[in-house]
mmCIF file of C-alpha atoms in Angstrom:
data_model
loop_
_atom_site.group_PDB
_atom_site.id
_atom_site.type_symbol
_atom_site.label_atom_id
_atom_site.label_comp_id
_atom_site.label_asym_id
_atom_site.label_seq_id
_atom_site.Cartn_x
_atom_site.Cartn_y
_atom_site.Cartn_z
ATOM 1 C CA MET A 1 126.586 156.864 62.948
ATOM 2 C CA VAL A 2 124.990 159.359 65.546
ATOM 3 C CA ILE A 3 121.613 157.291 67.662
ATOM 4 C CA THR A 4 119.464 158.607 69.561
ATOM 5 C CA LYS A 5 117.060 157.798 72.635
ATOM 6 C CA GLU A 6 114.024 158.434 70.253
ATOM 7 C CA GLU A 7 115.340 155.620 67.958
ATOM 8 C CA ILE A 8 116.429 153.442 70.245
ATOM 9 C CA LEU A 9 112.535 153.683 71.870
ATOM 10 C CA GLN A 10 111.542 153.015 68.903
ATOM 11 C CA TRP A 11 113.701 149.777 67.863
ATOM 12 C CA LEU A 12 112.694 148.516 71.382
ATOM 13 C CA GLN A 13 108.844 148.591 70.311
ATOM 14 C CA GLU A 14 109.201 144.880 69.120
ATOM 15 C CA VAL A 15 109.751 143.366 71.984
ATOM 16 C CA LYS A 16 107.055 142.000 73.390
ATOM 17 C CA ASP A 17 106.185 140.801 76.865
ATOM 18 C CA PRO A 18 106.847 136.733 76.260
ATOM 19 C CA GLU A 19 102.897 136.333 78.028
ATOM 20 C CA ILE A 20 101.568 138.871 76.482
ATOM 21 C CA PRO A 21 103.106 138.568 72.932
ATOM 22 C CA VAL A 22 100.600 141.754 72.093
ATOM 23 C CA LEU A 23 102.232 144.640 74.888
ATOM 24 C CA SER A 24 105.758 146.455 74.070
ATOM 25 C CA LEU A 25 108.318 146.797 76.681
ATOM 26 C CA ILE A 26 107.479 150.096 75.899
ATOM 27 C CA ASP A 27 103.654 149.872 77.109
ATOM 28 C CA LEU A 28 103.903 147.848 79.641
ATOM 29 C CA GLY A 29 106.228 150.462 81.378
ATOM 30 C CA VAL A 30 109.300 148.126 82.164
ATOM 31 C CA ILE A 31 111.692 150.353 80.374
ATOM 32 C CA THR A 32 113.060 153.289 82.612
ATOM 33 C CA ASP A 33 115.475 154.764 80.584
ATOM 34 C CA VAL A 34 117.894 154.813 78.220
ATOM 35 C CA ILE A 35 121.708 156.575 77.954
ATOM 36 C CA ILE A 36 123.730 156.900 75.242
ATOM 37 C CA ASP A 37 127.688 158.122 76.502
ATOM 38 C CA ASN A 38 129.010 158.414 72.727
ATOM 39 C CA ASP A 39 129.142 155.126 71.456
ATOM 40 C CA HIS A 40 127.769 153.022 74.309
ATOM 41 C CA VAL A 41 124.233 152.119 75.297
ATOM 42 C CA THR A 42 122.964 151.796 78.942
ATOM 43 C CA VAL A 43 119.160 150.486 78.690
ATOM 44 C CA LYS A 44 117.251 150.371 82.524
ATOM 45 C CA MET A 45 114.806 148.004 82.848
ATOM 46 C CA THR A 46 112.442 147.038 86.072
ATOM 47 C CA PRO A 47 110.423 144.284 86.675
ATOM 48 C CA THR A 48 106.647 143.965 87.115
ATOM 49 C CA PHE A 49 106.345 141.917 89.775
ATOM 50 C CA ALA A 50 110.443 140.859 91.821
ATOM 51 C CA GLY A 51 109.672 137.165 91.504
ATOM 52 C CA CYS A 52 108.595 137.202 87.138
ATOM 53 C CA PRO A 53 109.798 134.539 85.903
ATOM 54 C CA ALA A 54 109.927 136.649 82.467
ATOM 55 C CA MET A 55 112.559 139.200 83.186
ATOM 56 C CA ASP A 56 115.132 137.384 81.909
ATOM 57 C CA TYR A 57 114.289 136.481 78.846
ATOM 58 C CA MET A 58 112.676 140.161 78.552
ATOM 59 C CA LYS A 59 116.660 141.233 79.150
ATOM 60 C CA LYS A 60 117.399 138.816 76.581
ATOM 61 C CA ASP A 61 115.131 140.002 73.654
ATOM 62 C CA VAL A 62 116.524 143.942 74.581
ATOM 63 C CA GLU A 63 120.052 142.827 74.461
ATOM 64 C CA ASP A 64 118.921 141.012 71.173
ATOM 65 C CA VAL A 65 117.427 143.951 69.580
ATOM 66 C CA LEU A 66 120.484 146.189 70.423
ATOM 67 C CA LYS A 67 123.137 143.955 68.660
ATOM 68 C CA LYS A 68 120.904 143.245 65.776
ATOM 69 C CA ASN A 69 120.733 147.245 65.249
ATOM 70 C CA GLY A 70 124.874 147.345 65.317
ATOM 71 C CA ILE A 71 125.017 148.448 69.155
ATOM 72 C CA SER A 72 128.328 146.969 70.086
ATOM 73 C CA LYS A 73 128.865 148.400 73.518
ATOM 74 C CA PHE A 74 125.695 148.048 75.725
ATOM 75 C CA GLU A 75 124.222 147.132 79.060
ATOM 76 C CA VAL A 76 121.442 146.228 79.989
ATOM 77 C CA VAL A 77 120.340 146.817 84.031
ATOM 78 C CA VAL A 78 117.861 145.535 85.824
ATOM 79 C CA SER A 79 116.608 147.625 89.162
ATOM 80 C CA PHE A 80 114.449 148.677 91.593
ATOM 81 C CA GLU A 81 115.943 152.247 91.442
ATOM 82 C CA LYS A 82 112.476 153.182 89.762
ATOM 83 C CA GLN A 83 110.046 150.713 90.715
ATOM 84 C CA TRP A 84 106.979 149.839 88.596
ATOM 85 C CA ASN A 85 103.899 150.648 88.917
ATOM 86 C CA SER A 86 100.796 149.162 86.872
ATOM 87 C CA ASN A 87 99.740 153.164 86.116
ATOM 88 C CA MET A 88 103.028 152.622 84.470
ATOM 89 C CA ILE A 89 101.156 150.907 81.379
ATOM 90 C CA SER A 90 100.347 153.306 78.365
ATOM 91 C CA ASP A 91 96.992 153.579 76.970
ATOM 92 C CA ASP A 92 98.000 151.763 73.702
ATOM 93 C CA GLY A 93 98.991 148.855 76.129
ATOM 94 C CA ARG A 94 96.010 149.473 77.711
ATOM 95 C CA LYS A 95 94.100 148.768 74.194
ATOM 96 C CA ALA A 96 96.387 146.410 73.784
ATOM 97 C CA LEU A 97 95.804 144.004 76.208
ATOM 98 C CA LYS A 98 91.763 144.190 75.798
ATOM 99 C CA GLU A 99 92.078 143.543 72.700
ATOM 100 C CA PHE A 100 94.223 140.565 73.475
ATOM 101 C CA GLY A 101 91.096 139.379 76.279
ATOM 102 C CA LEU A 102 92.760 141.282 79.699
ATOM 103 C CA ALA A 103 91.463 143.412 81.435
ATOM 104 C CA PRO A 104 93.444 146.577 81.898
ATOM 105 C CA PRO A 105 94.345 147.391 85.514
ATOM 106 C CA PRO A 106 92.024 150.123 87.022
ATOM 107 C CA ARG A 107 94.458 153.540 87.873
ATOM 108 C CA HIS A 108 95.036 153.976 91.133
ATOM 109 C CA ASN A 109 96.618 156.438 93.503
ATOM 110 C CA LEU A 110 99.513 153.915 94.600
ATOM 111 C CA TYR A 111 97.422 152.505 97.210
ATOM 112 C CA VAL A 112 95.590 149.363 96.215
ATOM 113 C CA ASP A 113 92.840 148.228 98.529
ATOM 114 C CA LEU A 114 90.511 145.335 98.187
ATOM 115 C CA ASP A 115 88.054 147.538 95.882
ATOM 116 C CA ILE A 116 89.990 148.408 93.508
ATOM 117 C CA ILE A 117 91.091 144.960 93.224
ATOM 118 C CA LYS A 118 88.000 143.922 93.152
ATOM 119 C CA TYR A 119 86.623 145.998 90.133
ATOM 120 C CA ALA A 120 87.263 144.995 86.547
ATOM 121 C CA ASN A 121 85.922 146.230 82.940
ATOM 122 C CA CYS A 122 84.526 143.160 81.122
ATOM 123 C CA PRO A 123 86.848 143.052 78.528
ATOM 124 C CA ASN A 124 84.520 140.438 76.442
ATOM 125 C CA CYS A 125 81.216 142.672 76.743
ATOM 126 C CA GLY A 126 82.460 146.077 78.784
ATOM 127 C CA SER A 127 80.197 145.446 81.317
ATOM 128 C CA ASP A 128 81.056 146.548 85.087
ATOM 129 C CA ASN A 129 79.027 143.857 86.612
ATOM 130 C CA THR A 130 81.987 141.677 87.128
ATOM 131 C CA GLU A 131 83.290 139.921 90.307
ATOM 132 C CA MET A 132 86.622 139.062 91.444
ATOM 133 C CA LYS A 133 87.126 135.191 91.293
ATOM 134 C CA THR A 134 90.004 134.959 92.885
ATOM 135 C CA PRO A 135 92.974 137.443 93.345
ATOM 136 C CA PHE A 136 96.193 135.108 92.060
ATOM 137 C CA GLY A 137 95.555 133.891 88.505
ATOM 138 C CA PRO A 138 98.054 131.709 85.927
ATOM 139 C CA THR A 139 100.563 133.640 86.208
ATOM 140 C CA LEU A 140 102.231 136.576 89.272
ATOM 141 C CA CYS A 141 100.359 139.395 87.403
ATOM 142 C CA ARG A 142 97.080 138.363 86.635
ATOM 143 C CA SER A 143 93.681 138.154 88.788
ATOM 144 C CA LEU A 144 90.474 135.696 87.722
ATOM 145 C CA HIS A 145 86.891 137.400 87.626
ATOM 146 C CA TYR A 146 83.794 136.458 85.761
ATOM 147 C CA CYS A 147 81.038 138.817 84.187
ATOM 148 C CA ASN A 148 77.835 138.292 85.220
ATOM 149 C CA ASN A 149 76.402 139.981 82.135
ATOM 150 C CA CYS A 150 78.132 137.969 79.322
ATOM 151 C CA LYS A 151 78.295 134.505 82.068
ATOM 152 C CA GLU A 152 82.185 134.562 80.694
ATOM 153 C CA ALA A 153 84.961 134.543 82.960
ATOM 154 C CA PHE A 154 88.080 136.460 82.679
ATOM 155 C CA GLN A 155 91.505 137.040 83.879
ATOM 156 C CA GLN A 156 92.618 140.831 84.508
ATOM 157 C CA PHE A 157 96.259 142.477 84.702
ATOM 158 C CA LYS A 158 96.501 143.215 88.572
ATOM 159 C CA PRO A 159 96.808 146.807 89.671
ATOM 160 C CA LEU A 160 99.618 147.050 91.351
ATOM 161 C CA MET B 1 127.303 148.932 109.305
ATOM 162 C CA THR B 2 128.089 146.941 106.205
ATOM 163 C CA GLU B 3 127.490 143.924 108.601
ATOM 164 C CA ALA B 4 124.800 145.346 110.673
ATOM 165 C CA ILE B 5 122.794 145.768 107.189
ATOM 166 C CA LYS B 6 124.077 142.181 105.862
ATOM 167 C CA ASP B 7 122.465 140.959 108.993
ATOM 168 C CA LEU B 8 119.432 143.003 107.944
ATOM 169 C CA LEU B 9 119.123 142.165 104.056
ATOM 170 C CA TYR B 10 119.740 138.392 105.604
ATOM 171 C CA LYS B 11 116.776 137.449 107.735
ATOM 172 C CA ILE B 12 114.281 139.419 105.297
ATOM 173 C CA ALA B 13 115.960 137.033 102.223
ATOM 174 C CA ASP B 14 115.845 133.824 104.115
ATOM 175 C CA ASP B 15 112.084 134.162 105.620
ATOM 176 C CA GLN B 16 111.051 135.005 101.985
ATOM 177 C CA LEU B 17 112.887 131.706 100.870
ATOM 178 C CA ILE B 18 111.704 129.639 103.495
ATOM 179 C CA ILE B 19 108.312 130.700 103.241
ATOM 180 C CA GLY B 20 108.300 130.478 99.698
ATOM 181 C CA HIS B 21 109.618 127.190 99.470
ATOM 182 C CA ARG B 22 106.990 125.755 102.505
ATOM 183 C CA ASN B 23 103.656 127.578 100.255
ATOM 184 C CA SER B 24 104.798 125.847 97.207
ATOM 185 C CA GLU B 25 103.848 122.383 98.785
ATOM 186 C CA TRP B 26 100.251 123.490 99.048
ATOM 187 C CA THR B 27 101.110 123.140 95.202
ATOM 188 C CA GLY B 28 98.630 120.709 93.848
ATOM 189 C CA LEU B 29 97.022 120.088 97.799
ATOM 190 C CA GLY B 30 94.843 122.847 97.743
ATOM 191 C CA PRO B 31 91.538 122.582 99.598
ATOM 192 C CA MET B 32 90.157 123.945 96.453
ATOM 193 C CA LEU B 33 91.357 124.940 93.187
ATOM 194 C CA GLU B 34 91.833 129.382 93.912
ATOM 195 C CA GLU B 35 93.997 127.699 96.965
ATOM 196 C CA ASP B 36 95.973 125.525 95.387
ATOM 197 C CA ILE B 37 96.787 128.065 92.729
ATOM 198 C CA ALA B 38 96.928 131.156 95.929
ATOM 199 C CA PHE B 39 99.890 129.353 97.654
ATOM 200 C CA SER B 40 101.508 128.517 94.836
ATOM 201 C CA SER B 41 101.175 132.384 93.456
ATOM 202 C CA MET B 42 102.779 133.974 96.562
ATOM 203 C CA ALA B 43 105.241 130.473 96.615
ATOM 204 C CA GLN B 44 106.925 132.461 93.479
ATOM 205 C CA ASP B 45 106.508 136.069 94.979
ATOM 206 C CA LYS B 46 108.548 135.283 98.089
ATOM 207 C CA VAL B 47 111.135 133.471 96.176
ATOM 208 C CA GLY B 48 111.259 136.441 93.423
ATOM 209 C CA GLN B 49 111.631 138.948 96.584
ATOM 210 C CA SER B 50 114.294 136.737 98.772
ATOM 211 C CA LEU B 51 116.519 136.776 94.727
ATOM 212 C CA ALA B 52 116.105 140.836 95.113
ATOM 213 C CA PHE B 53 117.574 140.975 98.576
ATOM 214 C CA TYR B 54 119.894 138.269 98.155
ATOM 215 C CA ASN B 55 121.191 140.553 94.689
ATOM 216 C CA LEU B 56 121.735 143.102 96.956
ATOM 217 C CA LEU B 57 123.781 140.923 99.389
ATOM 218 C CA HIS B 58 125.926 139.900 96.087
ATOM 219 C CA ASP B 59 126.485 143.580 95.890
ATOM 220 C CA LEU B 60 128.012 144.089 99.540
ATOM 221 C CA GLY B 61 130.284 141.254 98.820
ATOM 222 C CA GLU B 62 128.424 137.962 99.345
ATOM 223 C CA SER B 63 128.514 135.191 97.258
ATOM 224 C CA ASP B 64 126.156 135.044 93.901
ATOM 225 C CA PRO B 65 122.100 134.302 95.055
ATOM 226 C CA ASP B 66 122.464 130.472 94.247
ATOM 227 C CA THR B 67 125.234 129.771 96.468
ATOM 228 C CA VAL B 68 124.193 131.553 99.334
ATOM 229 C CA ALA B 69 120.496 129.695 98.403
ATOM 230 C CA PHE B 70 121.136 126.565 98.073
ATOM 231 C CA MET B 71 124.643 126.363 99.839
ATOM 232 C CA ARG B 72 124.311 127.009 103.405
ATOM 233 C CA ASN B 73 123.578 124.017 106.057
ATOM 234 C CA ALA B 74 121.006 124.861 108.267
ATOM 235 C CA ASN B 75 123.011 126.851 111.205
ATOM 236 C CA GLN B 76 123.917 129.685 108.520
ATOM 237 C CA PHE B 77 120.588 130.456 107.849
ATOM 238 C CA HIS B 78 119.049 133.764 109.611
ATOM 239 C CA ASN B 79 115.066 133.513 109.592
ATOM 240 C CA CYS B 80 113.003 132.681 112.147
ATOM 241 C CA GLN B 81 111.439 129.519 112.937
ATOM 242 C CA LEU B 82 108.415 130.163 112.476
ATOM 243 C CA VAL B 83 108.666 129.998 108.469
ATOM 244 C CA GLU B 84 110.734 126.940 108.487
ATOM 245 C CA LEU B 85 107.517 124.577 110.377
ATOM 246 C CA PRO B 86 106.253 122.149 108.121
ATOM 247 C CA ILE B 87 102.952 123.037 106.177
ATOM 248 C CA GLY B 88 100.563 120.835 108.768
ATOM 249 C CA GLU B 89 96.842 121.191 107.988
ATOM 250 C CA TYR B 90 95.451 124.211 105.977
ATOM 251 C CA ASP B 91 94.334 125.714 109.241
ATOM 252 C CA PHE B 92 98.230 125.828 110.427
ATOM 253 C CA SER B 93 99.239 127.385 107.557
ATOM 254 C CA LEU B 94 96.506 129.818 107.010
ATOM 255 C CA VAL B 95 97.293 131.305 110.649
ATOM 256 C CA ARG B 96 100.772 131.251 109.316
ATOM 257 C CA HIS B 97 100.320 132.986 106.752
ATOM 258 C CA PHE B 98 98.073 135.876 108.360
ATOM 259 C CA LEU B 99 100.297 135.971 111.440
ATOM 260 C CA PHE B 100 103.995 136.549 109.349
ATOM 261 C CA ASP B 101 102.296 138.362 105.966
ATOM 262 C CA HIS B 102 100.859 141.443 108.545
ATOM 263 C CA ALA B 103 104.592 141.338 110.010
ATOM 264 C CA GLU B 104 106.402 141.634 106.783
ATOM 265 C CA MET B 105 103.975 144.368 105.088
ATOM 266 C CA ILE B 106 104.674 146.500 107.965
ATOM 267 C CA ARG B 107 108.183 146.005 107.994
ATOM 268 C CA PHE B 108 108.536 146.733 104.585
ATOM 269 C CA GLU B 109 106.326 149.993 104.983
ATOM 270 C CA MET B 110 109.524 150.739 107.661
ATOM 271 C CA LEU B 111 111.826 150.053 105.384
ATOM 272 C CA SER B 112 110.212 152.503 102.465
ATOM 273 C CA ASN B 113 111.544 155.271 104.546
ATOM 274 C CA SER B 114 115.176 153.386 105.075
ATOM 275 C CA ALA B 115 118.208 155.710 105.304
ATOM 276 C CA VAL B 116 120.115 153.082 102.974
ATOM 277 C CA GLU B 117 118.429 154.051 98.963
ATOM 278 C CA GLU B 118 118.611 150.633 97.641
ATOM 279 C CA ILE B 119 116.846 149.214 100.662
ATOM 280 C CA ALA B 120 114.359 151.744 100.221
ATOM 281 C CA GLN B 121 112.971 151.623 96.491
ATOM 282 C CA LEU B 122 113.012 147.177 96.962
ATOM 283 C CA ALA B 123 110.843 148.140 100.009
ATOM 284 C CA ARG B 124 108.419 150.405 98.433
ATOM 285 C CA LYS B 125 108.390 147.928 95.323
ATOM 286 C CA LEU B 126 107.389 145.167 97.264
ATOM 287 C CA VAL B 127 105.162 146.496 99.818
ATOM 288 C CA GLY B 128 102.538 146.415 96.980
ATOM 289 C CA GLU B 129 102.794 143.060 96.324
ATOM 290 C CA ILE B 130 102.812 141.922 99.800
ATOM 291 C CA ARG B 131 99.569 143.857 100.182
ATOM 292 C CA TYR B 132 97.770 140.985 98.212
ATOM 293 C CA HIS B 133 98.980 138.953 100.590
ATOM 294 C CA VAL B 134 97.694 140.381 103.381
ATOM 295 C CA MET B 135 94.517 140.880 101.746
ATOM 296 C CA HIS B 136 94.215 137.432 100.676
ATOM 297 C CA ALA B 137 94.893 136.301 104.631
ATOM 298 C CA ASP B 138 92.511 138.382 105.985
ATOM 299 C CA VAL B 139 89.465 137.605 103.366
ATOM 300 C CA TRP B 140 90.271 134.120 104.926
ATOM 301 C CA ILE B 141 90.719 134.383 108.718
ATOM 302 C CA LYS B 142 87.396 136.761 108.345
ATOM 303 C CA GLN B 143 85.510 133.584 106.643
ATOM 304 C CA LEU B 144 86.638 130.865 108.710
ATOM 305 C CA GLY B 145 87.757 132.418 112.458
ATOM 306 C CA VAL B 146 83.253 132.338 113.117
ATOM 307 C CA GLY B 147 81.414 129.280 113.281
ATOM 308 C CA ASP B 148 82.253 126.074 112.855
ATOM 309 C CA THR B 149 85.451 126.430 111.944
ATOM 310 C CA ARG B 150 86.358 128.909 114.774
ATOM 311 C CA GLU B 151 87.756 125.999 116.773
ATOM 312 C CA ARG B 152 90.580 124.723 114.700
ATOM 313 C CA LEU B 153 91.649 128.293 113.675
ATOM 314 C CA GLN B 154 91.922 129.042 117.574
ATOM 315 C CA LYS B 155 94.063 125.797 118.175
ATOM 316 C CA ALA B 156 96.444 126.693 115.168
ATOM 317 C CA LEU B 157 96.965 130.909 116.174
ATOM 318 C CA GLU B 158 97.898 129.367 119.737
ATOM 319 C CA MET B 159 99.853 126.795 118.824
ATOM 320 C CA ALA B 160 101.648 129.652 116.527
ATOM 321 C CA LEU B 161 101.819 132.514 118.256
ATOM 322 C CA PRO B 162 105.357 131.228 120.337
ATOM 323 C CA TYR B 163 107.186 130.995 117.022
ATOM 324 C CA ALA B 164 105.264 134.448 115.483
ATOM 325 C CA LEU B 165 107.061 136.907 118.450
ATOM 326 C CA GLY B 166 110.048 135.036 117.063
ATOM 327 C CA ILE B 167 109.779 137.728 113.931
ATOM 328 C CA PHE B 168 110.604 140.195 116.499
ATOM 329 C CA GLU B 169 114.097 138.569 117.766
ATOM 330 C CA GLU B 170 116.476 141.312 118.096
ATOM 331 C CA SER B 171 119.475 141.497 115.955
ATOM 332 C CA LYS B 172 123.266 142.259 117.475
ATOM 333 C CA TYR B 173 123.055 145.648 115.440
ATOM 334 C CA GLU B 174 119.485 146.539 116.142
ATOM 335 C CA GLN B 175 120.292 149.619 117.836
ATOM 336 C CA ASP B 176 122.804 150.823 115.255
ATOM 337 C CA LEU B 177 119.986 149.879 112.761
ATOM 338 C CA ILE B 178 117.623 152.225 114.857
ATOM 339 C CA SER B 179 120.294 155.218 115.127
ATOM 340 C CA ASN B 180 121.397 155.394 111.688
ATOM 341 C CA ASP B 181 117.737 155.460 110.378
ATOM 342 C CA ILE B 182 118.379 151.913 108.559
ATOM 343 C CA PHE B 183 115.239 149.909 109.858
ATOM 344 C CA SER B 184 113.180 151.687 112.919
ATOM 345 C CA GLY B 185 113.593 148.217 115.008
ATOM 346 C CA GLU B 186 111.790 145.144 116.016
ATOM 347 C CA GLN B 187 110.260 146.302 119.246
ATOM 348 C CA ALA B 188 108.420 149.184 116.860
ATOM 349 C CA LEU B 189 107.496 146.544 114.493
ATOM 350 C CA ARG B 190 105.559 143.809 116.680
ATOM 351 C CA ASP B 191 103.999 147.096 118.433
ATOM 352 C CA THR B 192 101.955 147.895 115.235
ATOM 353 C CA TRP B 193 102.204 144.780 113.894
ATOM 354 C CA GLN B 194 100.099 143.201 117.464
ATOM 355 C CA SER B 195 97.333 146.446 116.217
ATOM 356 C CA SER B 196 97.609 145.248 112.690
ATOM 357 C CA ILE B 197 96.468 141.457 113.300
ATOM 358 C CA THR B 198 94.043 142.517 116.667
ATOM 359 C CA THR B 199 91.960 145.090 113.925
ATOM 360 C CA VAL B 200 91.381 142.019 111.875
ATOM 361 C CA LEU B 201 90.654 139.574 115.001
ATOM 362 C CA THR B 202 87.816 141.107 116.162
ATOM 363 C CA GLU B 203 86.007 140.998 112.842
ATOM 364 C CA THR B 204 85.428 137.561 113.856
ATOM 365 C CA GLU B 205 85.057 134.862 117.160
ATOM 366 C CA LEU B 206 89.367 134.423 117.490
ATOM 367 C CA GLN B 207 90.721 135.247 120.832
ATOM 368 C CA LEU B 208 93.803 136.409 120.629
ATOM 369 C CA PRO B 209 96.049 135.312 123.989
ATOM 370 C CA ASP B 210 97.549 138.189 126.090
ATOM 371 C CA LEU B 211 100.890 138.431 124.089
ATOM 372 C CA THR B 212 103.092 139.574 127.709
ATOM 373 C CA THR B 213 102.054 136.103 128.852
ATOM 374 C CA LEU B 214 103.874 133.982 125.912
ATOM 375 C CA THR B 215 107.424 133.149 125.909
ATOM 376 C CA PRO B 216 108.810 133.814 122.426
ATOM 377 C CA LEU B 217 110.278 130.919 120.976
ATOM 378 C CA ILE B 218 113.840 132.085 119.789
ATOM 379 C CA GLY B 219 116.871 131.321 117.909
ATOM 380 C CA GLY B 220 116.427 131.602 114.489
ATOM 381 C CA ARG B 221 117.882 134.917 113.437
ATOM 382 C CA TYR B 222 121.111 133.400 115.178
ATOM 383 C CA GLY B 223 121.399 130.007 113.437
ATOM 384 C CA ASP B 224 119.172 128.349 116.094
ATOM 385 C CA HIS B 225 116.468 126.859 114.276
ATOM 386 C CA SER B 226 114.190 123.412 114.713
ATOM 387 C CA ASP B 227 115.276 119.583 113.250
ATOM 388 C CA HIS B 228 112.503 120.945 110.219
ATOM 389 C CA LEU B 229 114.734 123.089 108.564
ATOM 390 C CA GLN B 230 117.821 120.873 107.142
ATOM 391 C CA PRO B 231 115.300 118.321 105.847
ATOM 392 C CA LEU B 232 113.683 121.317 103.797
ATOM 393 C CA LEU B 233 116.959 122.477 102.715
ATOM 394 C CA ASP B 234 118.348 119.306 101.966
ATOM 395 C CA GLU B 235 114.704 118.630 99.669
ATOM 396 C CA MET B 236 115.169 122.196 98.134
ATOM 397 C CA SER B 237 119.062 121.773 97.039
ATOM 398 C CA GLU B 238 118.752 117.921 95.852
ATOM 399 C CA VAL B 239 118.986 119.042 92.252
ATOM 400 C CA PHE B 240 121.044 122.245 92.772
ATOM 401 C CA LYS B 241 123.945 119.886 94.761
ATOM 402 C CA VAL B 242 124.276 117.147 91.704
ATOM 403 C CA ASP B 243 125.850 119.516 89.720
ATOM 404 C CA PRO B 244 126.042 123.232 90.909
ATOM 405 C CA GLY B 245 128.456 124.286 87.943
ATOM 406 C CA ALA B 246 125.661 123.350 85.511
ATOM 407 C CA ASP B 247 124.335 126.160 83.463
ATOM 408 C CA TRP B 248 120.361 126.099 83.413
#
């Protein structure tokens, strides 16, 4: 059986972020490479935030998917070789976040300042007339905001 | 050179683990809900960041991260004394957070260009996370550094500064690290830090004393600590030590 990188990436679409179950690890951008050497598969991953407690679960889920698809020789490596930033969330991922009720992170030029953090587009009504309540939220990757238009509180996936 | 790199990694990792533990002591006690969440989030960030550095040390032959974090005594820790001080009142914790995180952000900006690629990669990653911590500190220092609250913050600043200068205690490998382009050194870090905190403080009514007149409280980088560190370590490792081999 010859496996391809595309096939493996397709399988990994079913692995979701445990805290945002609509978002796959592929769309989140944390799978940074898949290397196939004969029948040995190496999947490279990188954390969103260094202290993310979901990383171990995600790694195990990736291993389970490889096993389930008949891969017996594999290694899942977590490293900072390629560093994650929130621009790496795909367009599909951004759509999924919004439907889940989380504002997707605004794109940036890799220097996140207060102006970028404060901006959020309300996932409920689409208004930009929002204010940031605090840059820290219920998980490391979320900030808390309030929409002045629809008067709803909401969370944003933080730009990083 | 490996010993010089280990020394550098240990001081960063130990600073983060200990300040992370102190930040976590605000969980449930913050003066308002948002601050409770902020200090708790920063605690989680810092402890996670320390793990990344302990992993690099493990790659260089040191024990696994749990053993290193939980099984050493105070005199084996390389953190500066600033981070081990009790949280005190909110004014002190805020001022410490401000002084420490400015230094940490600049340290990581410097390390982003380190000749040791693994360190540079990690520093480039973490600098974005720490920028959030610095922005948080700056917002509150600017807000509370004027008017009725100014006096309390000024006192906390004067108390914390000699300890903060201890962040920059030089390693015995300082020249090796600098000449091999691994780290630009504590003196360069201190100079940039001073201008960075001054920029924020000039937007407040707080007065930065002449730092050259202060005696830095040093020793932490060489295992010399205040009486506050060992009780912190005992508390932090209490559960781990009940059964070090347990699989969680």
